[in-house]
mmCIF file of C-alpha atoms in Angstrom:
data_model
loop_
_atom_site.group_PDB
_atom_site.id
_atom_site.type_symbol
_atom_site.label_atom_id
_atom_site.label_comp_id
_atom_site.label_asym_id
_atom_site.label_seq_id
_atom_site.Cartn_x
_atom_site.Cartn_y
_atom_site.Cartn_z
ATOM 1 C CA MET R 1 25.802 13.250 14.089
ATOM 2 C CA LYS R 2 22.878 10.777 14.811
ATOM 3 C CA PRO R 3 21.310 10.655 18.254
ATOM 4 C CA THR R 4 22.759 8.243 21.016
ATOM 5 C CA ILE R 5 20.842 6.503 24.130
ATOM 6 C CA ASN R 6 23.055 9.143 26.299
ATOM 7 C CA ASP R 7 21.646 11.843 24.423
ATOM 8 C CA VAL R 8 18.067 10.581 24.962
ATOM 9 C CA ALA R 9 18.776 10.094 29.143
ATOM 10 C CA PHE R 10 20.041 13.621 28.937
ATOM 11 C CA GLU R 11 17.015 15.312 27.192
ATOM 12 C CA ALA R 12 14.845 13.121 29.490
ATOM 13 C CA GLY R 13 17.020 13.543 32.868
ATOM 14 C CA VAL R 14 16.934 9.916 33.477
ATOM 15 C CA SER R 15 19.809 7.756 33.716
ATOM 16 C CA LYS R 16 21.164 5.321 30.450
ATOM 17 C CA SER R 17 20.129 2.553 32.336
ATOM 18 C CA THR R 18 16.433 3.722 32.741
ATOM 19 C CA VAL R 19 16.070 4.579 29.318
ATOM 20 C CA SER R 20 17.629 0.937 28.526
ATOM 21 C CA GLN R 21 14.690 -0.561 30.649
ATOM 22 C CA PHE R 22 12.289 2.082 28.514
ATOM 23 C CA LEU R 23 13.459 0.506 25.005
ATOM 24 C CA ASN R 24 12.915 -3.130 26.287
ATOM 25 C CA LYS R 25 9.301 -2.674 27.846
ATOM 26 C CA ARG R 26 10.396 -3.460 31.172
ATOM 27 C CA TYR R 27 8.269 -0.645 33.026
ATOM 28 C CA GLN R 28 7.429 -2.505 36.368
ATOM 29 C CA TYR R 29 9.122 0.270 38.413
ATOM 30 C CA MET R 30 8.722 3.243 36.001
ATOM 31 C CA SER R 31 6.343 5.749 36.856
ATOM 32 C CA THR R 32 3.960 7.139 33.896
ATOM 33 C CA THR R 33 5.560 10.432 33.985
ATOM 34 C CA THR R 34 9.302 8.716 33.247
ATOM 35 C CA ARG R 35 8.170 6.875 30.531
ATOM 36 C CA GLN R 36 6.520 9.983 29.001
ATOM 37 C CA LYS R 37 9.391 12.180 29.370
ATOM 38 C CA ILE R 38 11.477 9.321 27.621
ATOM 39 C CA ALA R 39 9.237 8.948 24.875
ATOM 40 C CA GLU R 40 8.963 12.479 23.812
ATOM 41 C CA ALA R 41 12.950 12.525 24.204
ATOM 42 C CA ILE R 42 13.002 9.547 21.398
ATOM 43 C CA GLU R 43 10.593 11.624 19.437
ATOM 44 C CA LYS R 44 12.338 15.040 19.399
ATOM 45 C CA LEU R 45 15.882 13.471 18.745
ATOM 46 C CA GLU R 46 14.303 11.167 16.266
ATOM 47 C CA TYR R 47 16.589 8.254 18.153
ATOM 48 C CA HIS R 48 16.595 4.710 16.296
ATOM 49 C CA PRO R 49 18.104 2.614 18.810
ATOM 50 C CA ASN R 50 21.066 0.501 17.192
ATOM 51 C CA GLN R 51 20.488 -2.518 19.649
ATOM 52 C CA ILE R 52 17.240 -3.111 17.650
ATOM 53 C CA ALA R 53 18.990 -4.088 14.483
ATOM 54 C CA LYS R 54 21.751 -5.940 16.154
ATOM 55 C CA SER R 55 18.887 -8.044 17.980
ATOM 56 C CA LEU R 56 17.492 -8.832 14.620
ATOM 57 C CA LYS R 57 20.900 -9.907 13.191
ATOM 58 C CA GLN R 58 22.115 -11.896 16.156
ATOM 59 C CA LYS R 59 18.977 -14.181 16.711
ATOM 60 C CA ASN R 60 16.145 -15.930 14.437
ATOM 61 C CA THR R 61 12.846 -16.373 15.519
ATOM 62 C CA ASN R 62 11.263 -17.764 12.128
ATOM 63 C CA VAL R 63 8.850 -15.019 12.009
ATOM 64 C CA VAL R 64 7.663 -12.549 9.648
ATOM 65 C CA ALA R 65 5.737 -9.775 9.579
ATOM 66 C CA PHE R 66 3.079 -8.607 7.253
ATOM 67 C CA ILE R 67 2.131 -4.934 7.160
ATOM 68 C CA CYS R 68 -0.666 -3.827 5.113
ATOM 69 C CA ALA R 69 -2.575 -0.679 4.641
ATOM 70 C CA ASN R 70 -5.928 -2.268 5.698
ATOM 71 C CA LEU R 71 -7.523 -5.752 5.948
ATOM 72 C CA SER R 72 -10.737 -4.655 4.060
ATOM 73 C CA SER R 73 -9.224 -5.354 0.879
ATOM 74 C CA ARG R 74 -9.551 -8.406 -1.040
ATOM 75 C CA PHE R 75 -6.237 -7.366 -2.374
ATOM 76 C CA SER R 76 -4.974 -7.444 1.162
ATOM 77 C CA LEU R 77 -6.528 -10.837 2.044
ATOM 78 C CA GLU R 78 -5.572 -12.830 -1.042
ATOM 79 C CA LEU R 79 -1.857 -11.290 -0.637
ATOM 80 C CA LEU R 80 -1.701 -12.340 3.064
ATOM 81 C CA ALA R 81 -3.104 -15.609 2.212
ATOM 82 C CA THR R 82 -0.265 -16.425 -0.641
ATOM 83 C CA ILE R 83 2.758 -14.878 2.001
ATOM 84 C CA GLU R 84 1.516 -17.184 4.919
ATOM 85 C CA ASN R 85 1.451 -19.925 2.317
ATOM 86 C CA TYR R 86 4.778 -19.501 1.533
ATOM 87 C CA PHE R 87 6.701 -18.826 4.537
ATOM 88 C CA GLN R 88 4.460 -22.032 6.215
ATOM 89 C CA LYS R 89 6.241 -24.288 3.651
ATOM 90 C CA VAL R 90 9.726 -23.174 4.441
ATOM 91 C CA GLY R 91 8.961 -23.084 8.690
ATOM 92 C CA TYR R 92 7.866 -19.166 9.369
ATOM 93 C CA SER R 93 4.933 -17.911 11.062
ATOM 94 C CA VAL R 94 3.576 -14.546 9.865
ATOM 95 C CA ILE R 95 2.589 -11.700 11.944
ATOM 96 C CA ILE R 96 -0.149 -9.654 10.689
ATOM 97 C CA ALA R 97 -0.790 -5.875 11.438
ATOM 98 C CA LYS R 98 -2.737 -2.859 9.547
ATOM 99 C CA THR R 99 -1.460 0.623 9.861
ATOM 100 C CA ASP R 100 -4.793 2.459 8.033
ATOM 101 C CA ASP R 101 -2.322 4.252 6.029
ATOM 102 C CA ASP R 102 -1.012 6.418 9.385
ATOM 103 C CA PRO R 103 2.945 6.941 9.255
ATOM 104 C CA LYS R 104 2.530 7.078 12.989
ATOM 105 C CA LYS R 105 0.940 3.492 13.693
ATOM 106 C CA GLU R 106 3.532 2.308 10.689
ATOM 107 C CA ARG R 107 6.482 3.326 12.116
ATOM 108 C CA GLU R 108 5.244 2.019 15.807
ATOM 109 C CA LEU R 109 4.362 -1.145 14.172
ATOM 110 C CA ILE R 110 7.474 -1.648 13.031
ATOM 111 C CA GLU R 111 9.500 -0.574 15.561
ATOM 112 C CA SER R 112 7.497 -3.100 18.094
ATOM 113 C CA PHE R 113 8.140 -5.908 15.735
ATOM 114 C CA ILE R 114 11.767 -5.555 15.323
ATOM 115 C CA ALA R 115 12.132 -4.733 19.016
ATOM 116 C CA ARG R 116 10.654 -8.778 19.095
ATOM 117 C CA GLN R 117 13.268 -9.831 16.894
ATOM 118 C CA ILE R 118 11.200 -11.076 14.026
ATOM 119 C CA ASP R 119 13.221 -12.273 11.118
ATOM 120 C CA GLY R 120 11.937 -9.369 8.319
ATOM 121 C CA ILE R 121 8.960 -7.647 7.241
ATOM 122 C CA ILE R 122 6.920 -7.048 4.018
ATOM 123 C CA VAL R 123 5.459 -3.797 4.262
ATOM 124 C CA PHE R 124 3.015 -1.569 2.235
ATOM 125 C CA PRO R 125 5.205 1.752 2.933
ATOM 126 C CA THR R 126 4.011 5.560 3.096
ATOM 127 C CA TYR R 127 6.193 8.208 2.021
ATOM 128 C CA GLU R 128 6.374 9.897 5.082
ATOM 129 C CA ASN R 129 8.746 7.497 6.500
ATOM 130 C CA LYS R 130 11.158 7.836 3.790
ATOM 131 C CA GLU R 131 13.922 8.375 5.890
ATOM 132 C CA PHE R 132 12.920 6.110 8.640
ATOM 133 C CA TYR R 133 12.975 3.192 5.734
ATOM 134 C CA GLU R 134 16.456 4.794 4.695
ATOM 135 C CA THR R 135 17.929 3.971 8.098
ATOM 136 C CA LEU R 136 16.597 0.793 8.593
ATOM 137 C CA HIS R 137 17.784 -0.288 4.977
ATOM 138 C CA LYS R 138 21.314 1.405 6.325
ATOM 139 C CA GLN R 139 20.762 -1.044 9.442
ATOM 140 C CA LYS R 140 20.491 -3.799 7.244
ATOM 141 C CA ILE R 141 17.040 -4.627 8.422
ATOM 142 C CA PRO R 142 15.169 -7.383 5.962
ATOM 143 C CA ILE R 143 12.248 -5.250 4.436
ATOM 144 C CA VAL R 144 10.388 -6.018 1.203
ATOM 145 C CA PHE R 145 8.114 -3.378 -0.024
ATOM 146 C CA VAL R 146 4.729 -4.217 -1.872
ATOM 147 C CA ASP R 147 2.157 -2.967 -3.766
ATOM 148 C CA ARG R 148 4.422 0.315 -3.525
ATOM 149 C CA LEU R 149 7.700 1.548 -3.910
ATOM 150 C CA LEU R 150 9.582 4.780 -2.598
ATOM 151 C CA LYS R 151 11.920 6.494 -4.797
ATOM 152 C CA GLY R 152 15.239 6.904 -3.715
ATOM 153 C CA VAL R 153 15.008 4.080 -1.267
ATOM 154 C CA ASP R 154 16.952 0.879 -1.878
ATOM 155 C CA ILE R 155 14.844 -1.325 -0.773
ATOM 156 C CA PRO R 156 13.358 -4.202 -2.875
ATOM 157 C CA SER R 157 9.958 -3.192 -4.094
ATOM 158 C CA VAL R 158 6.898 -5.800 -5.619
ATOM 159 C CA LEU R 159 3.892 -4.563 -6.987
ATOM 160 C CA LEU R 160 1.677 -4.284 -10.230
ATOM 161 C CA ASP R 161 2.842 -2.130 -13.223
ATOM 162 C CA ASN R 162 0.050 0.567 -12.192
ATOM 163 C CA LYS R 163 0.308 2.943 -14.512
ATOM 164 C CA ALA R 164 -0.205 0.183 -17.367
ATOM 165 C CA ALA R 165 -3.223 -0.818 -15.316
ATOM 166 C CA GLY R 166 -5.043 2.786 -15.757
ATOM 167 C CA TYR R 167 -3.848 3.132 -19.247
ATOM 168 C CA GLU R 168 -5.276 -0.258 -20.089
ATOM 169 C CA ALA R 169 -8.352 0.333 -18.166
ATOM 170 C CA THR R 170 -8.887 3.885 -20.095
ATOM 171 C CA LYS R 171 -8.216 2.259 -23.249
ATOM 172 C CA ILE R 172 -10.896 -0.019 -22.760
ATOM 173 C CA MET R 173 -13.303 2.909 -22.800
ATOM 174 C CA LEU R 174 -11.945 4.480 -25.583
ATOM 175 C CA ASP R 175 -12.069 1.791 -28.065
ATOM 176 C CA LYS R 176 -15.625 2.169 -27.339
ATOM 177 C CA GLU R 177 -15.785 5.385 -28.357
ATOM 178 C CA HIS R 178 -16.277 7.036 -24.896
ATOM 179 C CA LYS R 179 -14.674 10.454 -24.973
ATOM 180 C CA LYS R 180 -16.185 11.607 -21.616
ATOM 181 C CA ILE R 181 -14.176 9.353 -18.837
ATOM 182 C CA ALA R 182 -14.308 9.929 -15.497
ATOM 183 C CA ILE R 183 -11.738 8.025 -12.846
ATOM 184 C CA LEU R 184 -12.117 7.645 -8.663
ATOM 185 C CA THR R 185 -9.519 7.121 -6.811
ATOM 186 C CA PHE R 186 -8.527 7.199 -3.232
ATOM 187 C CA PRO R 187 -6.785 10.906 -1.966
ATOM 188 C CA LEU R 188 -3.552 11.428 -4.007
ATOM 189 C CA GLY R 189 -2.039 14.117 -1.109
ATOM 190 C CA ASP R 190 0.050 11.279 0.371
ATOM 191 C CA ASP R 191 1.763 10.050 -2.960
ATOM 192 C CA ILE R 192 0.654 6.433 -2.290
ATOM 193 C CA THR R 193 2.037 4.519 -5.645
ATOM 194 C CA THR R 194 -0.734 2.621 -6.629
ATOM 195 C CA ARG R 195 -3.032 6.158 -7.043
ATOM 196 C CA VAL R 196 -0.389 8.592 -8.699
ATOM 197 C CA GLU R 197 0.279 5.961 -11.040
ATOM 198 C CA ARG R 198 -3.028 4.480 -12.095
ATOM 199 C CA LEU R 199 -4.067 8.121 -12.377
ATOM 200 C CA GLU R 200 -0.788 9.074 -14.365
ATOM 201 C CA GLY R 201 -2.324 5.967 -17.252
ATOM 202 C CA TYR R 202 -5.179 7.222 -17.539
ATOM 203 C CA ASN R 203 -3.779 10.667 -18.306
ATOM 204 C CA GLN R 204 -1.644 9.489 -20.731
ATOM 205 C CA ALA R 205 -4.211 7.252 -22.556
ATOM 206 C CA LEU R 206 -6.444 10.401 -22.881
ATOM 207 C CA LYS R 207 -3.675 12.434 -23.863
ATOM 208 C CA GLU R 208 -3.018 9.745 -27.098
ATOM 209 C CA ASP R 209 -6.377 9.765 -27.676
ATOM 210 C CA ASP R 210 -6.054 13.872 -28.282
ATOM 211 C CA ILE R 211 -8.612 14.484 -25.247
ATOM 212 C CA THR R 212 -8.237 17.291 -22.952
ATOM 213 C CA GLU R 213 -8.500 16.199 -19.351
ATOM 214 C CA ASN R 214 -11.252 17.658 -17.473
ATOM 215 C CA SER R 215 -10.945 18.106 -13.718
ATOM 216 C CA GLU R 216 -14.057 17.354 -12.778
ATOM 217 C CA TYR R 217 -13.986 13.812 -14.024
ATOM 218 C CA ILE R 218 -10.729 13.060 -11.496
ATOM 219 C CA ILE R 219 -12.447 12.364 -8.148
ATOM 220 C CA ASN R 220 -9.804 11.641 -5.312
ATOM 221 C CA CYS R 221 -12.001 10.905 -1.913
ATOM 222 C CA GLN R 222 -12.525 8.526 0.800
ATOM 223 C CA ARG R 223 -14.788 5.657 1.031
ATOM 224 C CA GLU R 224 -17.635 7.643 2.767
ATOM 225 C CA GLU R 225 -17.709 10.253 0.330
ATOM 226 C CA VAL R 226 -17.857 8.205 -2.714
ATOM 227 C CA SER R 227 -22.120 8.588 -2.853
ATOM 228 C CA GLU R 228 -21.874 12.256 -2.423
ATOM 229 C CA LYS R 229 -18.862 12.500 -4.990
ATOM 230 C CA LEU R 230 -20.175 10.270 -7.756
ATOM 231 C CA THR R 231 -24.183 11.730 -7.247
ATOM 232 C CA GLU R 232 -22.245 15.488 -8.029
ATOM 233 C CA LEU R 233 -20.507 14.083 -11.118
ATOM 234 C CA MET R 234 -23.619 12.503 -12.691
ATOM 235 C CA ASN R 235 -25.712 15.824 -12.400
ATOM 236 C CA LEU R 236 -23.099 18.051 -14.088
ATOM 237 C CA GLY R 237 -24.015 19.495 -17.303
ATOM 238 C CA ASN R 238 -22.143 17.339 -19.331
ATOM 239 C CA PRO R 239 -21.852 14.040 -17.277
ATOM 240 C CA PRO R 240 -19.060 11.275 -18.241
ATOM 241 C CA THR R 241 -20.524 8.178 -19.640
ATOM 242 C CA ALA R 242 -17.333 5.746 -18.202
ATOM 243 C CA LEU R 243 -16.044 5.380 -14.992
ATOM 244 C CA VAL R 244 -12.527 3.755 -14.284
ATOM 245 C CA ILE R 245 -12.460 2.542 -10.698
ATOM 246 C CA THR R 246 -9.084 2.254 -9.351
ATOM 247 C CA ASN R 247 -9.358 -0.671 -6.483
ATOM 248 C CA ASP R 248 -11.695 -3.511 -5.638
ATOM 249 C CA ILE R 249 -13.211 -1.241 -2.527
ATOM 250 C CA LEU R 250 -14.245 1.475 -4.519
ATOM 251 C CA LEU R 251 -15.674 -0.919 -6.947
ATOM 252 C CA GLU R 252 -17.942 -2.549 -4.291
ATOM 253 C CA THR R 253 -18.575 1.101 -2.898
ATOM 254 C CA VAL R 254 -19.698 2.095 -6.561
ATOM 255 C CA LEU R 255 -21.896 -0.711 -7.244
ATOM 256 C CA MET R 256 -23.856 -0.216 -4.196
ATOM 257 C CA TRP R 257 -24.082 3.565 -5.457
ATOM 258 C CA VAL R 258 -25.281 2.167 -8.609
ATOM 259 C CA LYS R 259 -27.945 0.252 -7.381
ATOM 260 C CA GLU R 260 -29.289 2.800 -4.852
ATOM 261 C CA HIS R 261 -29.534 5.341 -7.581
ATOM 262 C CA ASN R 262 -31.073 3.070 -10.322
ATOM 263 C CA ILE R 263 -27.952 3.887 -12.862
ATOM 264 C CA SER R 264 -28.437 1.051 -15.918
ATOM 265 C CA VAL R 265 -24.378 -0.206 -16.810
ATOM 266 C CA PRO R 266 -23.842 -0.061 -19.081
ATOM 267 C CA ASN R 267 -26.577 1.999 -20.993
ATOM 268 C CA GLU R 268 -26.134 4.732 -18.378
ATOM 269 C CA LEU R 269 -22.751 4.386 -17.372
ATOM 270 C CA SER R 270 -20.058 2.022 -18.057
ATOM 271 C CA LEU R 271 -17.440 0.394 -15.732
ATOM 272 C CA VAL R 272 -14.116 -0.695 -15.732
ATOM 273 C CA GLY R 273 -12.248 -1.449 -12.298
ATOM 274 C CA ILE R 274 -8.661 -2.174 -11.336
ATOM 275 C CA ASP R 275 -8.261 -5.456 -9.072
ATOM 276 C CA ASN R 276 -10.469 -8.334 -9.943
ATOM 277 C CA VAL R 277 -12.792 -9.442 -7.382
ATOM 278 C CA SER R 278 -15.239 -12.481 -6.816
ATOM 279 C CA PHE R 279 -18.352 -10.248 -6.706
ATOM 280 C CA ALA R 280 -17.345 -8.610 -10.378
ATOM 281 C CA ARG R 281 -18.828 -11.556 -11.782
ATOM 282 C CA LEU R 282 -21.761 -11.787 -9.494
ATOM 283 C CA PHE R 283 -23.034 -8.212 -10.812
ATOM 284 C CA ASP R 284 -25.806 -7.840 -13.744
ATOM 285 C CA PRO R 285 -23.983 -7.397 -15.815
ATOM 286 C CA GLU R 286 -20.585 -8.731 -15.119
ATOM 287 C CA ILE R 287 -18.300 -5.899 -14.648
ATOM 288 C CA THR R 288 -14.699 -5.795 -16.814
ATOM 289 C CA THR R 289 -11.560 -5.730 -14.358
ATOM 290 C CA LEU R 290 -7.999 -5.596 -14.516
ATOM 291 C CA ALA R 291 -6.825 -8.327 -12.226
ATOM 292 C CA GLN R 292 -3.430 -8.108 -10.247
ATOM 293 C CA PRO R 293 -1.451 -11.402 -10.362
ATOM 294 C CA ILE R 294 -1.936 -11.593 -6.627
ATOM 295 C CA THR R 295 -0.222 -14.910 -6.174
ATOM 296 C CA ASP R 296 2.968 -13.831 -7.962
ATOM 297 C CA ILE R 297 3.406 -10.722 -6.594
ATOM 298 C CA GLY R 298 2.645 -12.381 -2.768
ATOM 299 C CA GLU R 299 5.477 -15.153 -3.689
ATOM 300 C CA LYS R 300 7.897 -12.984 -5.137
ATOM 301 C CA ALA R 301 7.658 -10.318 -1.929
ATOM 302 C CA SER R 302 8.153 -13.431 -0.224
ATOM 303 C CA GLU R 303 11.091 -14.998 -2.173
ATOM 304 C CA LEU R 304 13.040 -11.892 -1.713
ATOM 305 C CA LEU R 305 12.298 -11.250 1.912
ATOM 306 C CA LEU R 306 13.816 -15.042 2.579
ATOM 307 C CA GLU R 307 17.158 -14.618 0.254
ATOM 308 C CA ILE R 308 17.444 -11.091 2.444
ATOM 309 C CA ILE R 309 17.056 -12.711 5.916
ATOM 310 C CA LYS R 310 19.391 -15.637 4.780
ATOM 311 C CA ASN R 311 21.869 -13.499 3.285
ATOM 312 C CA LYS R 312 21.378 -14.716 -0.291
ATOM 313 C CA PHE R 313 20.309 -11.739 -1.988
ATOM 314 C CA ASP R 314 22.639 -9.957 -3.991
ATOM 315 C CA PRO R 315 21.828 -6.204 -4.158
ATOM 316 C CA LYS R 316 24.163 -5.715 -7.673
ATOM 317 C CA SER R 317 22.357 -8.314 -9.659
ATOM 318 C CA GLU R 318 19.075 -8.049 -8.692
ATOM 319 C CA LEU R 319 16.294 -5.761 -9.740
ATOM 320 C CA ARG R 320 15.399 -3.629 -6.976
ATOM 321 C CA VAL R 321 11.855 -3.231 -8.433
ATOM 322 C CA THR R 322 9.627 -6.043 -9.861
ATOM 323 C CA ARG R 323 6.135 -4.684 -11.476
ATOM 324 C CA TYR R 324 3.841 -7.159 -13.098
ATOM 325 C CA ARG R 325 0.907 -6.570 -15.885
ATOM 326 C CA PRO R 326 -2.485 -6.422 -15.193
ATOM 327 C CA GLU R 327 -4.766 -9.453 -16.159
ATOM 328 C CA ILE R 328 -7.450 -7.750 -18.470
ATOM 329 C CA HIS R 329 -10.911 -9.649 -18.004
ATOM 330 C CA LEU R 330 -13.223 -8.114 -20.719
ATOM 331 C CA ARG R 331 -17.168 -8.363 -19.425
ATOM 332 C CA SER R 332 -20.266 -6.682 -20.100
ATOM 333 C CA SER R 333 -20.205 -3.348 -18.197
ATOM 334 C CA VAL R 334 -18.904 -1.176 -21.086
ATOM 335 C CA LYS R 335 -20.787 -0.543 -24.074
ATOM 336 C CA GLU R 336 -20.229 0.809 -27.523
ATOM 337 C CA ASN R 337 -20.764 4.425 -26.781
ATOM 338 C CA ASP R 338 -23.325 6.106 -29.791
#
């Protein structure tokens, strides 16, 4: 059975009304110790107050939330601009927050926004919160996933065809006779859709070309580790001639490393980046990229969320996952391999 507010009160050793005051953030007459006891009881029991869901359904505030992984990515900023433009036209305001891919922070933000009675949420989800999202879906909280999906969670998701992006980026290299192709991605351990699927596309392209995967050519690390990892990569006895870079943040970091280490692109290393960015055309040579149709993704996610808010979304007739093909921009950063 799901824990109740009475269970929380018993676990914390306080009254039901005190727990209710805590949930509604009325702390004026509550000691720090009491607040801590209630918070610990809620976490221990994994309690999700039903009144939060009820408040969201009962009152419209004309406010939605956009919760992204970070705000340093140009993809996130352009997506935000699209979502804001869409909702401003229909009389809604947009609250913005970032999680830094911290599941605990993600969950706290969502609970906070729901408690503030916002009308709906567009979010970059993490796998660790899968059960949490399943609960919110059952409570009919209006939510749309963007950039990622969670398998088994029946929440609409709008994202790039990431496997196709990884595949096409690698095929560009293969078509230029490159056989030693490396790939750079953020850490894979948290099972984030974009990272896993882009790597799957890379592996598929190599397999179709009868190229054996070389684990030394697969780099997954944090941004601050990129320079060290790339230096190690290029100092291998058999270094790659080409590199697939799986997002805009990493591409910017790679271009800084290339400049600092006087690496000749594409003569020493051919580059293809997933995510189109303005600086890709400013670099010399211009960088080949696979762009996400960000406006299409943002507008579709916004449209779906508004339909859910207004009870116009038909789960039986709508596709749960909407994927968009990447747009290829061929430039000068890939050369024919000798």
